[in-house]
């Protein structure tokens, strides 16, 4: 029975825990999937490498409004795919080779494992492993509904859809979250005939209502959008195509022929595959491991010393930048058990790299007004991109910045941006929320470049009707 100083389940952010501190100490790295985890292989990185060329392919429609005639001659899907995964696969293989072959102190187990106790595991091949310290960084996987036709080769998840051979002519995207939005944008931008179908009447359920509604309106201009229909089955047409069959609330049936169906109906943590109960780990209702502020796994409500969790297995964000921050905290705590640090989730931002792009941080207006702002009076501002000089240059008709603040203090409670470069425009607002900078100080203290697009953020801050101290910057 091999014993290790450290056992890590998951080679995504968990891989970064193997710092020079562990040189000369025995480490087990366990992962039954592709080395490098979700973000590298099937998530953030390759999807954004598709998003960028899709944006270029969609440029003619935008240019036409500005008096420039452009044309898209051809999309070389296989060339795009091979360029992306030629880089991704090489990084994954290099990381695997380094851990498996070049580090004498690390044993890589390329199989799944289940807990037999809080610090003991059994791999699929029957190897019993024990460790002084354990980290669960097992990630998540796509949800696949239990309906007929899910085993057809035309049906994909985000794990497989980016490697298909050739650009599909007709694509059905099932779902209304960020994964559905991004892939609908990718395929529509590259020229596929896209139909997005969502069970509820609203897309991007966790986002601010104004932003979600504006995105739905923009999406409906770029591809076919149908809401209020639940997937019933996928039928094989016998000619390499399928028909996605949906049921409406009133008994109406929707049938959409397609060459590819993408199931983008969410992700679930892989904790159900770990036999967490055998280890005595506490689980939340959503299947995520319960952890304390120091990311120690809880058992019976109490933290287990030396047993940590991070990433999608330990938080609901499903964001790589959160997992990376957690990994830094866990790495410190593993190496310094006498000086444990806590994780700080203040002002965690997120982005949807769709067309149009969305970025968000903090509370939605609904959350702020429902009492999450401690009963304080809430004020909002909605600033159109088109109200600024750069917005005039773009002839922008979609972009908007929405801010939510506490009137009495000027504390920024939430920021939501839809439009060009939203994920960049939101960063000063993230920093203001983290540092507690009042909106009147952020708006009036630093200079804002004119006529940069960032002026839309400045103007939104100035539009917030908060109480401004008499000695505030002018």
XYZ file of C-alpha atoms in Angstrom:
474
model
C 0.000 0.000 0.000
C 1.836 3.161 -1.181
C 1.860 6.050 1.262
C 2.379 9.692 0.280
C 2.897 12.988 2.000
C 0.298 14.472 -0.385
C -2.417 13.014 -2.604
C -4.205 15.264 -5.118
C -7.342 14.291 -7.028
C -7.460 16.330 -10.215
C -4.762 17.643 -12.560
C -6.325 21.041 -13.358
C -5.703 23.684 -10.714
C -4.724 20.840 -8.411
C -1.620 20.302 -10.526
C -0.271 23.705 -9.445
C -0.115 22.540 -5.823
C 3.057 20.580 -6.538
C 5.475 23.410 -5.748
C 9.227 23.098 -5.046
C 8.277 22.573 -1.393
C 7.367 18.995 -2.341
C 10.707 18.161 -3.936
C 11.942 15.033 -2.212
C 8.493 14.297 -0.762
C 6.211 11.652 -2.205
C 3.176 13.016 -4.052
C 0.313 11.140 -5.745
C -1.550 12.913 -8.548
C -4.778 11.125 -9.509
C -6.859 11.951 -12.585
C -8.898 9.630 -14.792
C -9.535 12.362 -17.380
C -7.282 14.334 -19.708
C -4.262 15.828 -17.998
C -4.671 19.533 -17.293
C -8.350 19.551 -16.404
C -11.414 21.267 -17.831
C -10.154 24.795 -18.471
C -7.172 23.755 -20.560
C -8.723 20.920 -22.524
C -12.462 21.505 -22.932
C -13.275 24.811 -21.240
C -12.071 28.376 -20.944
C -9.015 28.291 -23.186
C -10.129 26.403 -26.308
C -13.578 28.001 -26.288
C -12.052 31.492 -26.303
C -9.730 30.403 -29.085
C -12.903 29.691 -31.082
C -14.619 32.878 -29.895
C -12.012 35.167 -31.424
C -12.170 33.877 -35.025
C -15.957 33.680 -34.731
C -15.915 37.377 -33.873
C -13.791 38.106 -36.929
C -16.174 36.096 -39.091
C -19.115 38.134 -37.792
C -17.415 41.451 -38.557
C -19.033 42.078 -41.987
C -22.456 42.642 -40.445
C -21.046 45.228 -38.033
C -18.904 46.899 -40.693
C -21.874 47.298 -43.014
C -23.539 49.651 -40.535
C -20.440 51.843 -40.640
C -20.226 52.127 -44.423
C -17.623 49.427 -44.998
C -18.432 46.423 -47.169
C -16.624 43.294 -46.031
C -17.236 39.696 -46.965
C -16.433 36.375 -45.366
C -15.255 34.025 -48.070
C -14.800 30.787 -46.165
C -14.416 29.370 -42.674
C -11.760 26.665 -42.383
C -13.217 24.920 -39.335
C -10.784 22.022 -39.366
C -7.869 24.430 -39.685
C -9.131 26.471 -36.729
C -9.710 23.306 -34.731
C -6.291 21.864 -35.511
C -4.516 25.122 -34.726
C -6.257 25.291 -31.338
C -5.756 21.707 -30.272
C -2.299 21.521 -31.770
C -1.381 23.930 -29.001
C -3.721 22.635 -26.292
C -2.849 18.964 -26.719
C 0.864 19.727 -26.696
C 0.555 21.618 -23.402
C -1.464 18.788 -21.877
C 1.015 16.163 -23.064
C 3.969 18.188 -21.837
C 2.429 18.626 -18.389
C 1.625 14.946 -18.194
C 5.129 13.956 -19.267
C 6.711 16.254 -16.694
C 4.658 14.844 -13.828
C 4.716 11.194 -14.928
C 8.239 10.800 -16.266
C 10.475 13.632 -15.109
C 9.675 13.975 -11.400
C 10.880 11.020 -9.385
C 8.854 12.034 -6.334
C 5.473 12.213 -8.153
C 3.354 9.188 -9.084
C 0.664 9.912 -11.673
C -2.377 7.629 -11.469
C -4.295 7.995 -14.741
C -7.509 6.534 -13.420
C -10.379 7.473 -11.159
C -10.262 6.814 -7.435
C -12.764 6.600 -4.595
C -12.276 7.380 -0.938
C -12.208 4.555 1.591
C -11.501 6.987 4.431
C -10.663 10.695 4.819
C -7.025 10.096 3.806
C -7.224 6.809 1.952
C -8.297 5.966 -1.587
C -8.679 3.006 -3.905
C -8.009 3.460 -7.606
C -10.012 1.721 -10.326
C -7.203 -0.786 -10.767
C -7.332 -1.634 -7.062
C -4.321 0.279 -5.752
C -4.798 1.342 -2.124
C -3.347 4.792 -1.431
C -2.908 6.603 1.872
C -1.607 10.121 2.424
C -0.784 12.544 5.217
C -2.643 15.326 3.391
C -5.282 15.157 0.653
C -6.680 17.704 -1.794
C -9.887 17.170 -3.761
C -9.756 19.157 -7.001
C -11.906 16.779 -9.036
C -13.723 19.388 -11.134
C -17.104 19.026 -12.811
C -18.710 17.556 -15.920
C -21.546 18.428 -18.313
C -25.121 17.508 -17.436
C -26.758 15.210 -19.982
C -30.544 14.870 -19.661
C -32.112 11.439 -19.487
C -34.004 11.487 -22.797
C -33.916 9.263 -25.872
C -31.199 9.924 -28.405
C -28.421 11.135 -26.136
C -26.169 8.363 -27.462
C -26.450 9.457 -31.088
C -23.142 10.602 -32.642
C -24.667 13.962 -33.603
C -25.279 14.799 -29.918
C -22.423 16.540 -28.123
C -21.484 18.343 -24.942
C -18.884 21.070 -24.516
C -16.382 18.257 -23.869
C -16.622 16.967 -27.448
C -18.189 19.616 -29.692
C -15.004 21.544 -30.406
C -13.328 18.540 -32.024
C -16.035 17.677 -34.584
C -14.963 17.227 -38.202
C -16.193 20.097 -40.342
C -18.447 23.041 -39.540
C -22.016 21.734 -39.094
C -24.591 23.433 -41.320
C -27.425 23.314 -38.750
C -26.813 23.434 -34.994
C -29.298 23.127 -32.152
C -28.054 24.466 -28.818
C -30.058 23.220 -25.839
C -29.795 25.454 -22.775
C -29.790 29.073 -21.694
C -26.636 29.552 -19.634
C -23.170 30.847 -20.405
C -22.010 27.712 -22.229
C -25.050 27.803 -24.499
C -24.546 31.525 -25.154
C -20.895 31.142 -26.055
C -21.327 28.200 -28.400
C -24.400 29.690 -30.071
C -22.266 32.759 -30.751
C -19.357 30.686 -32.043
C -21.374 28.595 -34.481
C -23.567 31.484 -35.628
C -20.549 33.703 -36.124
C -18.792 31.071 -38.208
C -21.844 30.616 -40.413
C -23.905 27.741 -39.017
C -27.683 28.015 -38.916
C -28.171 28.034 -35.137
C -31.335 27.439 -33.146
C -31.069 27.887 -29.388
C -33.855 26.353 -27.321
C -34.255 26.914 -23.590
C -36.730 25.323 -21.196
C -37.450 28.499 -19.213
C -38.555 31.789 -20.674
C -35.336 33.524 -19.635
C -31.717 33.163 -20.683
C -28.778 33.641 -18.303
C -30.891 33.080 -15.223
C -28.242 34.201 -12.727
C -27.636 37.535 -14.414
C -29.316 40.880 -13.837
C -32.727 41.022 -15.537
C -31.911 44.067 -17.683
C -28.747 42.426 -18.975
C -30.429 39.061 -19.591
C -33.287 40.659 -21.504
C -30.973 42.773 -23.627
C -28.822 39.755 -24.387
C -31.873 37.735 -25.451
C -32.903 40.527 -27.817
C -29.409 40.672 -29.301
C -29.211 36.886 -29.589
C -32.541 36.741 -31.429
C -31.061 38.995 -34.104
C -28.073 36.677 -34.609
C -29.668 33.225 -34.437
C -33.063 31.621 -33.900
C -34.089 31.710 -30.251
C -36.970 29.700 -28.815
C -37.843 29.669 -25.111
C -40.379 27.717 -23.076
C -39.562 24.329 -24.645
C -38.022 21.313 -22.898
C -36.066 18.662 -24.799
C -38.113 15.488 -25.226
C -35.866 13.419 -27.508
C -33.421 13.445 -30.390
C -34.449 11.344 -33.397
C -32.138 9.815 -35.991
C -33.279 10.842 -39.490
C -31.250 8.105 -41.162
C -29.336 10.543 -43.382
C -26.585 11.668 -40.957
C -28.933 14.299 -39.544
C -31.214 14.305 -36.516
C -34.332 16.054 -35.308
C -34.412 17.577 -31.838
C -37.924 17.269 -30.432
C -39.116 19.686 -27.751
C -42.330 19.916 -25.726
C -43.901 23.264 -24.857
C -45.808 24.082 -21.710
C -49.153 24.086 -23.514
C -48.578 20.761 -25.237
C -47.080 22.358 -28.353
C -44.317 20.366 -30.019
C -41.229 21.902 -31.586
C -39.203 19.850 -34.053
C -35.848 21.220 -35.210
C -33.728 19.360 -37.791
C -30.006 19.552 -37.152
C -26.628 18.170 -38.096
C -25.362 18.694 -34.547
C -27.098 19.017 -31.190
C -25.164 20.598 -28.331
C -26.338 19.806 -24.828
C -25.424 22.928 -22.830
C -27.669 22.365 -19.832
C -25.188 22.941 -17.031
C -22.412 21.170 -15.141
C -22.304 19.097 -11.958
C -19.386 18.559 -9.556
C -17.646 15.201 -9.779
C -18.022 14.637 -6.046
C -20.620 11.908 -6.643
C -17.866 9.751 -8.125
C -15.576 9.980 -5.097
C -17.513 7.990 -2.463
C -17.371 11.063 -0.252
C -19.682 9.353 2.220
C -17.092 6.657 2.879
C -14.689 9.395 3.923
C -17.290 11.095 6.100
C -17.186 14.295 4.046
C -20.080 16.739 4.326
C -21.848 17.599 1.065
C -24.024 20.605 0.296
C -27.403 20.158 -1.366
C -25.869 20.994 -4.750
C -23.313 18.193 -4.388
C -20.375 20.477 -3.613
C -18.069 19.503 -0.769
C -18.640 21.590 2.353
C -15.458 23.454 3.293
C -14.506 26.102 5.826
C -12.910 29.471 5.066
C -9.506 27.799 4.937
C -10.814 25.295 2.371
C -10.611 22.351 4.756
C -13.249 19.720 4.051
C -15.876 19.432 6.761
C -16.929 16.216 8.435
C -19.863 16.432 10.800
C -19.553 20.201 10.552
C -15.940 20.202 11.736
C -12.856 20.739 9.529
C -10.611 17.784 8.814
C -6.972 18.825 9.336
C -4.918 18.265 6.211
C -7.910 17.512 3.948
C -8.684 20.299 1.480
C -10.878 20.909 -1.552
C -10.866 23.516 -4.304
C -12.397 24.375 -7.661
C -15.727 23.084 -8.943
C -15.749 20.378 -6.272
C -15.688 23.003 -3.512
C -17.398 26.169 -4.784
C -20.417 27.054 -6.957
C -18.654 29.607 -9.164
C -17.253 27.224 -11.820
C -14.590 29.804 -12.652
C -10.937 29.083 -13.304
C -9.748 32.298 -11.669
C -11.526 31.253 -8.473
C -9.965 27.782 -8.572
C -6.523 29.303 -9.111
C -6.972 31.641 -6.127
C -8.114 28.697 -4.013
C -5.107 26.693 -5.163
C -2.767 29.411 -3.883
C -4.511 29.371 -0.503
C -4.450 25.577 -0.296
C -0.791 25.439 -1.369
C 0.101 27.802 1.474
C -1.957 25.874 4.013
C -0.469 22.532 2.980
C 3.021 23.906 3.452
C 2.277 25.968 6.592
C -0.265 24.065 8.736
C 0.611 26.309 11.679
C -0.209 29.522 9.750
C -3.400 28.780 7.837
C -4.870 31.411 5.545
C -8.483 31.949 4.506
C -9.992 32.394 1.059
C -11.518 35.756 0.175
C -14.456 35.707 -2.255
C -14.957 39.474 -2.278
C -16.012 40.793 -5.702
C -15.661 37.658 -7.795
C -16.249 38.679 -11.427
C -17.402 36.513 -14.311
C -17.729 36.920 -18.058
C -19.708 35.340 -20.865
C -17.601 35.467 -24.019
C -20.582 35.547 -26.314
C -21.590 38.046 -28.993
C -22.399 40.430 -27.390
C -20.066 39.864 -24.463
C -21.233 40.062 -20.843
C -19.345 40.727 -17.619
C -20.686 40.845 -14.092
C -19.609 41.301 -10.490
C -21.559 41.601 -7.254
C -25.298 41.767 -6.749
C -28.011 42.017 -9.358
C -30.621 44.728 -8.848
C -33.104 42.079 -7.727
C -30.686 40.762 -5.097
C -29.826 44.251 -3.850
C -33.460 45.316 -3.517
C -34.497 42.058 -1.845
C -32.471 42.916 1.229
C -29.000 41.633 0.384
C -27.779 45.227 0.773
C -28.651 45.280 4.496
C -31.827 47.261 3.972
C -30.051 50.348 2.639
C -31.560 52.453 -0.108
C -30.380 51.176 -3.458
C -29.762 53.333 -6.539
C -29.011 52.203 -10.077
C -27.667 53.706 -13.292
C -28.001 52.413 -16.841
C -25.556 53.919 -19.347
C -25.677 53.074 -23.043
C -22.444 52.586 -24.984
C -24.033 54.760 -27.647
C -24.094 57.739 -25.274
C -20.305 58.154 -25.522
C -18.100 59.383 -28.342
C -16.547 55.961 -28.865
C -20.021 54.474 -28.922
C -20.864 56.955 -31.697
C -17.808 55.723 -33.590
C -19.093 52.167 -33.272
C -22.708 53.150 -33.977
C -23.389 50.873 -31.044
C -27.027 50.070 -30.348
C -26.662 47.219 -27.823
C -23.949 47.930 -25.277
C -24.892 49.024 -21.784
C -23.359 49.438 -18.332
C -25.592 48.888 -15.310
C -24.388 49.824 -11.836
C -26.023 49.258 -8.451
C -24.927 51.184 -5.364
C -25.861 52.072 -1.815
C -27.089 55.660 -1.764
C -25.825 56.734 1.661
C -22.256 55.443 1.355
C -21.683 55.241 -2.387
C -20.653 51.620 -1.952
C -20.784 49.756 -5.243
C -22.957 46.675 -4.829
C -22.983 45.307 -8.360
C -21.804 46.000 -11.901
C -23.102 44.427 -15.094
C -21.900 45.174 -18.610
C -23.149 43.941 -21.970
C -21.251 44.797 -25.116
C -17.869 45.191 -26.732
C -14.949 44.268 -24.420
C -17.225 43.972 -21.388
C -14.755 41.657 -19.647
C -12.103 44.392 -19.789
C -14.356 47.352 -19.008
C -15.516 45.803 -15.746
C -12.078 45.478 -14.125
C -11.883 48.936 -12.458
C -15.316 48.234 -10.966
C -14.090 44.906 -9.593
C -11.146 46.685 -7.987
C -13.411 49.386 -6.543
C -15.666 46.763 -4.960
C -12.702 44.873 -3.538
C -11.048 47.995 -2.115
C -14.293 49.598 -0.945
C -13.834 52.696 -3.109
C -17.045 54.804 -3.114
C -18.482 55.413 -6.564
C -18.076 59.202 -6.311
C -14.361 58.755 -5.629
C -13.892 56.295 -8.487
C -15.792 58.541 -10.882
C -14.206 61.857 -9.897
C -10.787 60.971 -8.494
C -8.795 59.359 -11.324
C -8.789 60.749 -14.841
C -10.650 58.766 -17.495
C -9.273 58.870 -21.043
C -11.444 60.694 -23.569
C -12.809 59.476 -25.950
C -12.067 55.884 -24.929
C -14.930 53.423 -24.582
C -14.125 53.314 -20.846
C -15.967 56.647 -20.594
C -19.212 54.685 -20.524
C -18.146 53.315 -17.134
C -17.199 56.798 -15.913
C -20.552 58.215 -17.031
C -22.451 55.373 -15.367
C -20.633 56.112 -12.107
C -21.438 59.821 -12.399
C -25.099 58.984 -13.068
C -25.513 57.114 -9.779
C -27.602 59.243 -7.419
C -25.552 58.698 -4.287
C -24.820 61.091 -1.431
C -21.611 62.907 -2.370
C -19.571 64.523 0.429
C -18.892 68.235 0.058
C -15.129 67.645 -0.078
C -15.366 64.969 -2.790
C -13.258 65.441 -5.951
C -14.971 67.597 -8.560
